[in-house]
C-alpha positions as YAML, in Angstrom:
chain: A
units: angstrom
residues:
- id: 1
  name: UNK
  ca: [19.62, -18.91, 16.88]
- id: 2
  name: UNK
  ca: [23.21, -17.81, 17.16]
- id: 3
  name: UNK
  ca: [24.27, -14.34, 18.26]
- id: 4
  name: UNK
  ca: [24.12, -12.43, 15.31]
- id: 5
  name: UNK
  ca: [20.74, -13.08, 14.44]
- id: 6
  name: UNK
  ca: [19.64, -12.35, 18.24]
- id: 7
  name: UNK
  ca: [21.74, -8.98, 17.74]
- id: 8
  name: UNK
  ca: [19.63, -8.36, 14.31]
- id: 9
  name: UNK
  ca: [16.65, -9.45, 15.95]
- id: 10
  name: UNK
  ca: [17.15, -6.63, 19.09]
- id: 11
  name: UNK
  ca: [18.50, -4.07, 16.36]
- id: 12
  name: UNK
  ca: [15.23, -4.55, 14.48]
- id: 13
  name: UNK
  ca: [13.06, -4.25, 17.39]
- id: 14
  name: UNK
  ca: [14.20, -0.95, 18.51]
- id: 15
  name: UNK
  ca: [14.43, 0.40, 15.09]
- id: 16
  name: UNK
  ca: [10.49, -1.02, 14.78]
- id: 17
  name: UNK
  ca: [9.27, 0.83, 17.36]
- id: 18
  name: UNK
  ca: [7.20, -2.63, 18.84]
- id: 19
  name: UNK
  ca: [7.30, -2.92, 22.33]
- id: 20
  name: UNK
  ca: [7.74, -6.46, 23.18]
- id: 21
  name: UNK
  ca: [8.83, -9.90, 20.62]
- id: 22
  name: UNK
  ca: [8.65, -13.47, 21.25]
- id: 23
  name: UNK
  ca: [10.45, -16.10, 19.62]
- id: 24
  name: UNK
  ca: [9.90, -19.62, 19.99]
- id: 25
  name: UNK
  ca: [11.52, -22.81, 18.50]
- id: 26
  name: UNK
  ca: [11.59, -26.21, 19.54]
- id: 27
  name: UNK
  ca: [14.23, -26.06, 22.55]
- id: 28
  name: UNK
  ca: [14.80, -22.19, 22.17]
- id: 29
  name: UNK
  ca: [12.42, -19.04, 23.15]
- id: 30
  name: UNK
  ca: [13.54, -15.65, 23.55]
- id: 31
  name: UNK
  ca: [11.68, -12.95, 24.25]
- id: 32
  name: UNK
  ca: [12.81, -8.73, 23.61]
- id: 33
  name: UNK
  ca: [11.49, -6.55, 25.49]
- id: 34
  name: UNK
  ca: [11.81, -2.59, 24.87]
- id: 35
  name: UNK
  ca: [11.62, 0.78, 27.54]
- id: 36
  name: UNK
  ca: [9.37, 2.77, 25.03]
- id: 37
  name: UNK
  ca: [6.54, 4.29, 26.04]
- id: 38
  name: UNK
  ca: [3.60, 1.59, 24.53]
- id: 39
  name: UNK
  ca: [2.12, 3.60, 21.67]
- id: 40
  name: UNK
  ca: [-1.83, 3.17, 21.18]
- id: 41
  name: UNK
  ca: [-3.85, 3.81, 18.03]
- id: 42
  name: UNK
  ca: [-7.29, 4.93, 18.71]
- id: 43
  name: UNK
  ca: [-9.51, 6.95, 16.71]
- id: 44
  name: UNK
  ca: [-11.88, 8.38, 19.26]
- id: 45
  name: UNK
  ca: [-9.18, 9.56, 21.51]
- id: 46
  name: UNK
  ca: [-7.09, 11.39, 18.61]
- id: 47
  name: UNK
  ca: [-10.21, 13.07, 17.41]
- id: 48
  name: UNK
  ca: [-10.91, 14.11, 21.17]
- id: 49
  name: UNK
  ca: [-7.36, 15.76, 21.45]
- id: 50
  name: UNK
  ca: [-8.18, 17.22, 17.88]
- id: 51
  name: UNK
  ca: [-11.13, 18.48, 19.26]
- id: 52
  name: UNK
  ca: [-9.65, 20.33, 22.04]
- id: 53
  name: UNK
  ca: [-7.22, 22.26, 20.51]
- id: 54
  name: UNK
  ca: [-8.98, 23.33, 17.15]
- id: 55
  name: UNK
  ca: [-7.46, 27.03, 16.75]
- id: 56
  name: UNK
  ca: [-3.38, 25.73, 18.06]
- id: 57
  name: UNK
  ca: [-3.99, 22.63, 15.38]
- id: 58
  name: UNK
  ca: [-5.89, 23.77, 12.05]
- id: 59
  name: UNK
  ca: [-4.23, 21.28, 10.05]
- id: 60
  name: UNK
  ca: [-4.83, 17.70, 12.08]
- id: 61
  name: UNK
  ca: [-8.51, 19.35, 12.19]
- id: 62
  name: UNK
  ca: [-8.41, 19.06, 8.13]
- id: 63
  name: UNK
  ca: [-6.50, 15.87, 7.63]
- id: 64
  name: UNK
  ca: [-9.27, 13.79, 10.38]
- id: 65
  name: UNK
  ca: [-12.66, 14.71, 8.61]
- id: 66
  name: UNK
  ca: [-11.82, 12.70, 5.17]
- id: 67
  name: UNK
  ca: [-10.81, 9.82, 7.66]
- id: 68
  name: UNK
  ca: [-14.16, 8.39, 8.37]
- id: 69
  name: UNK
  ca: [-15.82, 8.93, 4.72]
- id: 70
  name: UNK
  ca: [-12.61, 6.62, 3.74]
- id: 71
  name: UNK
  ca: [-13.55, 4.10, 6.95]
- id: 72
  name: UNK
  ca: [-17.26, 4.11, 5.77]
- id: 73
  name: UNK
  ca: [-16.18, 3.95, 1.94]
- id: 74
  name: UNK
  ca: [-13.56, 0.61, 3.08]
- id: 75
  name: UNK
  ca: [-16.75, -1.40, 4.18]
- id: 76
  name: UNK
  ca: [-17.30, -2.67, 0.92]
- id: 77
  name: UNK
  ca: [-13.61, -3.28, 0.50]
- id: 78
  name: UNK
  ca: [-11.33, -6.92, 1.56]
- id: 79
  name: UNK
  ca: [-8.72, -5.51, 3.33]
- id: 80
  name: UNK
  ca: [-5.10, -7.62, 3.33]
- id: 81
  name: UNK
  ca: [-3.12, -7.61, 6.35]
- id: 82
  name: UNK
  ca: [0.02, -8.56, 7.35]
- id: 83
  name: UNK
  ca: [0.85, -11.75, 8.56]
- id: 84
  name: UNK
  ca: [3.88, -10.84, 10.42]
- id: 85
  name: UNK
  ca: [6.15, -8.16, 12.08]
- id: 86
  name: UNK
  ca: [9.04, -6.47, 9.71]
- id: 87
  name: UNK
  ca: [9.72, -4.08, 6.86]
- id: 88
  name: UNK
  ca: [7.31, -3.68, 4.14]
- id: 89
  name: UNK
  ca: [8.64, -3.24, 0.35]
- id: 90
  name: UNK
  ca: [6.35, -3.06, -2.49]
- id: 91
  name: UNK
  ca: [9.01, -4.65, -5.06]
- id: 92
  name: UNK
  ca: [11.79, -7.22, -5.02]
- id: 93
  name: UNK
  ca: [14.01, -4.73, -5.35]
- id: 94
  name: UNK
  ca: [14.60, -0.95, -5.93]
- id: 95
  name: UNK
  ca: [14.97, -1.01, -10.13]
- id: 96
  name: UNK
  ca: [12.10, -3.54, -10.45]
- id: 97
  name: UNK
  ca: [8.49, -2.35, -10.70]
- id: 98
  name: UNK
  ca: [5.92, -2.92, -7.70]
- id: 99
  name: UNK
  ca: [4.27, -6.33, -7.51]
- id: 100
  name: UNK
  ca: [0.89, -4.65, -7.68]
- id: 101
  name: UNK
  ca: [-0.49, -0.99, -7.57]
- id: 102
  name: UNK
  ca: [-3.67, 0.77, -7.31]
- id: 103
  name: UNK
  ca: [-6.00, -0.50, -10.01]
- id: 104
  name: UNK
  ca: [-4.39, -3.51, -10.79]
- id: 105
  name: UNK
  ca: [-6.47, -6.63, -10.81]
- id: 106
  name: UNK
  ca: [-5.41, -9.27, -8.07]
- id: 107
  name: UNK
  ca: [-5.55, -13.53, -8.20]
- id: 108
  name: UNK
  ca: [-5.63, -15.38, -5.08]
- id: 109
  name: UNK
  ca: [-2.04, -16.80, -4.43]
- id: 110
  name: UNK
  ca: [-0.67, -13.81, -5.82]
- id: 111
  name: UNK
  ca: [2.42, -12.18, -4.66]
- id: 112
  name: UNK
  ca: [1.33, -8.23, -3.74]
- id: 113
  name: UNK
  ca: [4.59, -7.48, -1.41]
- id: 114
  name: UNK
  ca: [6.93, -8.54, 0.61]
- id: 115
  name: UNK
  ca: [7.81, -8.12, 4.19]
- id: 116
  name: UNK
  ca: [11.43, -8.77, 5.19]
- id: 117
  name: UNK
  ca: [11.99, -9.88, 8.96]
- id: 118
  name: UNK
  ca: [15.36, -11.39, 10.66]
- id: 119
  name: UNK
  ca: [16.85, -11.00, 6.88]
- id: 120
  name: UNK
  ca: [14.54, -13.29, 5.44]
- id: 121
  name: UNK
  ca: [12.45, -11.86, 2.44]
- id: 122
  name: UNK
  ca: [9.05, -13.20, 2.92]
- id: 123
  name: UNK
  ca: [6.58, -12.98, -0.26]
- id: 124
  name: UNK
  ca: [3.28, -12.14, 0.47]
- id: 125
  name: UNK
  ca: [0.56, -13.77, -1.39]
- id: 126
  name: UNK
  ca: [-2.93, -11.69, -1.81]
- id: 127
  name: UNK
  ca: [-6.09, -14.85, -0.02]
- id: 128
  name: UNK
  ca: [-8.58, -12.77, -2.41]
- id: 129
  name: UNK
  ca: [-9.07, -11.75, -5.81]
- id: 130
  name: UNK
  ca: [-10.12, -8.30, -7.09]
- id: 131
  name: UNK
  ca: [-8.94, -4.71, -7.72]
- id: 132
  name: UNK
  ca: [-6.12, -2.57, -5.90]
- id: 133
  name: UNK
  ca: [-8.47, 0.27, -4.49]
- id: 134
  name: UNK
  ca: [-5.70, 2.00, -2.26]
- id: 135
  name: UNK
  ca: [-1.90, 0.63, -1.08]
- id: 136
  name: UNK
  ca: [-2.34, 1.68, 2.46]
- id: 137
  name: UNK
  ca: [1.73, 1.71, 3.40]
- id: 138
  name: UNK
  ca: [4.83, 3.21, 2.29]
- id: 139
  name: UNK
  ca: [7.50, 1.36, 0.77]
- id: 140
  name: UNK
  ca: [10.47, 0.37, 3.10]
- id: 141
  name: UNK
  ca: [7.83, 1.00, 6.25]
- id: 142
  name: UNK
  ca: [8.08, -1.17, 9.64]
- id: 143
  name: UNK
  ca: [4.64, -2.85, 9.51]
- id: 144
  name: UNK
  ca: [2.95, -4.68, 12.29]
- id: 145
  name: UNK
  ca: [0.71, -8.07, 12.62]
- id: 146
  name: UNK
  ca: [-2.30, -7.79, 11.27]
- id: 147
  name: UNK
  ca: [-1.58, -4.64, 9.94]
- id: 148
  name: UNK
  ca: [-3.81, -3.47, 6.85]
- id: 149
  name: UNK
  ca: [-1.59, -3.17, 3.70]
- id: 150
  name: UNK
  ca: [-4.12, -2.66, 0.82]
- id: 151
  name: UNK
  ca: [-7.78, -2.43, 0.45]
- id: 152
  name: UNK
  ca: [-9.15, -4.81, -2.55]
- id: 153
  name: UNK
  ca: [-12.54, -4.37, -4.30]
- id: 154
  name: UNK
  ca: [-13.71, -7.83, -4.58]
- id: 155
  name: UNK
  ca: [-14.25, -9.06, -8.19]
...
């Protein structure tokens, strides 16, 4: 790695919002390491603090309750993740249409997105076969590993 691409690298880290990335090559590691508070996802303890303040928060209160009828409904559903850290785009470029959207039937081996990290473009090929049910993030969105991207109705 030279110093640009470290510099890229750190610029994309703090821009991410991930807390800590390691890189390792044959003779090189390098590991980033950022002073933001760690930020945990949790259902049970959002709907607790939801819980508590019910009259200061009406809103949150409304968006939670479809939450689990959509986490019961995504049983039956594949979900595809990420394999990687970086930015999420749903085309190849802005003027082209999306590789796939909700509906659309899937192949395995078929490109769905792609996630761009350290300026490479990576394509992103769907392991299943089936139906878009829901895209699950936003185009041009920091994504992490292992992140869900879209829920597929197997065929």
């Amino acid at each position: 790695m030279d110093i640009k691409q470290i510099q890229d690298l750190i610029k994309f880290v703090s821009k991410s919002g991930v807390n800590e990335v390691s890189i390792e090559e044959q003779d090189f590691k390098i590991t980033i390491k950022t002073n933001q508070e760690p930020t945990y996802v949790a259902a049970q303890p959002q709907q607790q603090m939801v819980a508590q303040v019910p009259a200061a928060a009406p809103a949150p209160v409304a968006a939670a309750a479809p939450a689990p009828i959509a986490i019961d409904d995504a049983s039956k559903y594949i979900t595809v993740k990420s394999p990687m850290i970086g930015t999420f785009y749903r085309s190849s470029n802005p003027e082209k249409p999306s590789f796939v959207n909700v509906g659309d039937e899937i192949s395995a081996g078929q490109v769905v997105c792609i996630i761009e990290a350290m300026k490479l473009f990576n394509e992103i090929e769907s392991e299943v076969s089936g139906r878009i049910v829901k895209v699950l993030v936003e185009n041009a969105q920091p994504v992490e590993y292992d992140q869900p991207l879209f829920l597929v109705e197997p065929i």
